[in-house]
Coordinates of C-alpha atoms in Angstrom, one line a residue:
M1 CA 0.1 -0.2 0.0
D2 CA 1.8 3.4 -1.1
E3 CA 1.8 6.3 1.4
L4 CA -1.3 8.7 -0.1
R5 CA -3.7 5.2 0.3
A6 CA -2.3 4.6 4.1
K7 CA -3.0 8.4 4.8
G8 CA -6.1 8.3 3.2
L9 CA -7.3 5.3 4.8
A10 CA -6.4 6.5 8.3
K11 CA -8.4 9.4 7.6
M12 CA -11.0 7.6 6.2
N13 CA -11.1 5.5 9.8
E14 CA -10.5 8.8 11.8
V15 CA -13.5 10.7 9.7
Y16 CA -16.6 7.4 9.6
G17 CA -15.0 6.4 13.4
W18 CA -14.5 2.6 11.9
E19 CA -12.6 0.5 10.2
M20 CA -12.5 0.9 6.9
P21 CA -11.0 -1.5 4.6
N22 CA -8.6 -1.2 2.0
I23 CA -11.0 -2.2 -1.2
E24 CA -7.9 -2.9 -4.3
G25 CA -9.4 -2.5 -8.3
D26 CA -11.9 0.0 -8.1
P27 CA -11.2 3.4 -9.4
Y28 CA -14.2 5.0 -7.2
F29 CA -12.9 3.9 -3.5
D30 CA -9.6 4.9 -5.2
L31 CA -10.4 8.5 -5.6
T32 CA -12.5 8.9 -2.4
V33 CA -9.4 7.3 -0.4
D34 CA -6.8 8.7 -2.0
H35 CA -7.8 11.8 -3.1
L36 CA -10.8 12.8 -1.2
F37 CA -9.9 11.4 2.4
G38 CA -5.9 11.1 1.6
T39 CA -5.6 15.4 0.5
I40 CA -8.9 16.8 0.6
W41 CA -9.8 15.8 4.4
N42 CA -5.8 16.1 5.2
K43 CA -5.4 19.5 4.4
P44 CA -4.6 21.9 7.2
G45 CA -6.3 25.7 8.3
L46 CA -9.5 23.3 8.9
S47 CA -10.8 21.5 11.7
M48 CA -12.4 18.1 12.0
R49 CA -15.3 19.7 14.0
E50 CA -15.2 22.2 10.4
K51 CA -15.0 19.7 8.0
R52 CA -17.9 17.8 9.6
L53 CA -20.3 20.7 10.0
M54 CA -19.7 21.4 6.7
T55 CA -20.3 17.6 5.5
L56 CA -23.2 17.3 7.4
S57 CA -24.9 20.5 5.8
A58 CA -24.1 19.9 2.4
V59 CA -25.9 16.4 2.7
T60 CA -28.7 18.1 4.6
A61 CA -29.0 20.1 1.9
V62 CA -29.1 18.0 -1.1
G63 CA -31.9 15.7 1.3
Q64 CA -28.8 12.3 1.8
Q65 CA -29.7 11.1 5.1
D66 CA -28.7 8.1 4.6
L67 CA -25.4 10.0 4.7
A68 CA -26.5 12.4 7.3
E69 CA -26.7 9.4 9.5
I70 CA -22.9 7.7 8.9
Q71 CA -21.3 11.6 9.6
V72 CA -23.9 12.0 12.7
N73 CA -23.0 8.3 14.1
A74 CA -19.3 9.8 13.4
A75 CA -19.6 13.3 15.0
L76 CA -20.6 11.6 18.0
F77 CA -18.5 8.7 18.5
N78 CA -15.2 11.5 17.9
G79 CA -17.2 13.4 19.7
E80 CA -17.5 17.2 17.7
F81 CA -20.6 17.5 18.5
T82 CA -23.2 16.7 21.2
E83 CA -26.5 15.9 20.7
E84 CA -28.0 19.4 21.5
E85 CA -25.4 20.6 19.4
L86 CA -26.5 18.5 16.5
K87 CA -30.2 19.6 17.3
D88 CA -28.9 23.1 17.7
I89 CA -27.2 22.7 13.7
A90 CA -30.7 21.0 12.3
I91 CA -32.5 23.8 13.8
F92 CA -30.2 26.7 11.9
L93 CA -30.3 24.6 8.4
T94 CA -34.3 24.1 8.9
Q95 CA -34.2 28.3 8.3
Y96 CA -32.1 28.2 5.3
L97 CA -32.9 24.7 3.0
G98 CA -36.0 24.8 4.6
F99 CA -38.6 23.2 7.2
P100 CA -38.0 19.4 4.8
L101 CA -34.7 19.1 4.8
G102 CA -33.7 20.3 8.6
S103 CA -36.3 18.3 10.0
G104 CA -34.7 15.6 7.8
L105 CA -31.6 15.8 9.6
N106 CA -33.5 16.4 12.8
G107 CA -35.1 12.8 12.8
T108 CA -31.7 11.4 11.8
V109 CA -30.1 12.9 14.6
S110 CA -32.9 11.2 17.0
K111 CA -32.6 8.0 15.0
V112 CA -29.2 7.6 15.2
V113 CA -28.9 9.1 19.1
A114 CA -31.5 6.6 20.0
K115 CA -29.6 3.7 18.0
R116 CA -26.4 4.3 19.9
R117 CA -28.7 4.4 23.4
K118 CA -30.7 1.0 23.1
A119 CA -26.8 0.2 21.8
A120 CA -25.5 1.3 25.3
E121 CA -28.3 -0.1 27.5
K122 CA -27.5 -3.7 26.1
G123 CA -23.5 -3.2 26.4
Q124 CA -23.0 -2.9 22.8
A125 CA -21.5 -0.7 20.6
E126 CA -23.0 0.3 17.7
D127 CA -23.4 -1.8 14.8
R128 CA -20.3 -1.3 12.8
K129 CA -20.5 -3.6 10.2
A130 CA -23.3 -1.5 9.0
N131 CA -21.6 1.3 9.3
V132 CA -19.1 0.3 7.2
N133 CA -20.9 -1.9 4.8
A134 CA -23.1 1.7 4.3
A135 CA -19.9 3.7 3.4
V136 CA -18.3 0.9 1.3
K137 CA -21.6 1.1 -0.9
M138 CA -21.9 4.8 -0.7
N139 CA -18.2 4.7 -2.4
T140 CA -17.8 1.5 -4.4
G141 CA -22.1 0.6 -4.7
S142 CA -21.7 -3.3 -3.6
E143 CA -21.2 -4.2 0.0
L144 CA -18.8 -6.3 1.3
D145 CA -18.6 -9.9 1.5
D146 CA -19.6 -11.6 4.2
K147 CA -16.5 -14.4 3.9

């Protein structure tokens, strides 16, 4: 694995809050890991919190609640935002994006928080395999093999 790929995977793992496998031979995954995470997310100047806030705003603006769910879960896992701050972000974005999109983020925050609380009550971490599969599917169009 070259240095850019290793750097990109490390940042992708930090951004998502779980261990993303290295998938060889998929040009879109290569672009995502090497360019987006290896270069853009590693660029100095903006904090992880600022980058997460912009990502949450962008995915909310285009109505991608499945992507918002991944970001909300990672933001909570990494301690970048509290539940209350995420709810405030949803309220703020509602004023600029409209009620349907803002309430979608608000609902996503509630859903993620409820899942995390339920898992914590059972003494479990959130379903990391489901999160990894969602991210792999988002970046490659296919899911991981269960081999």
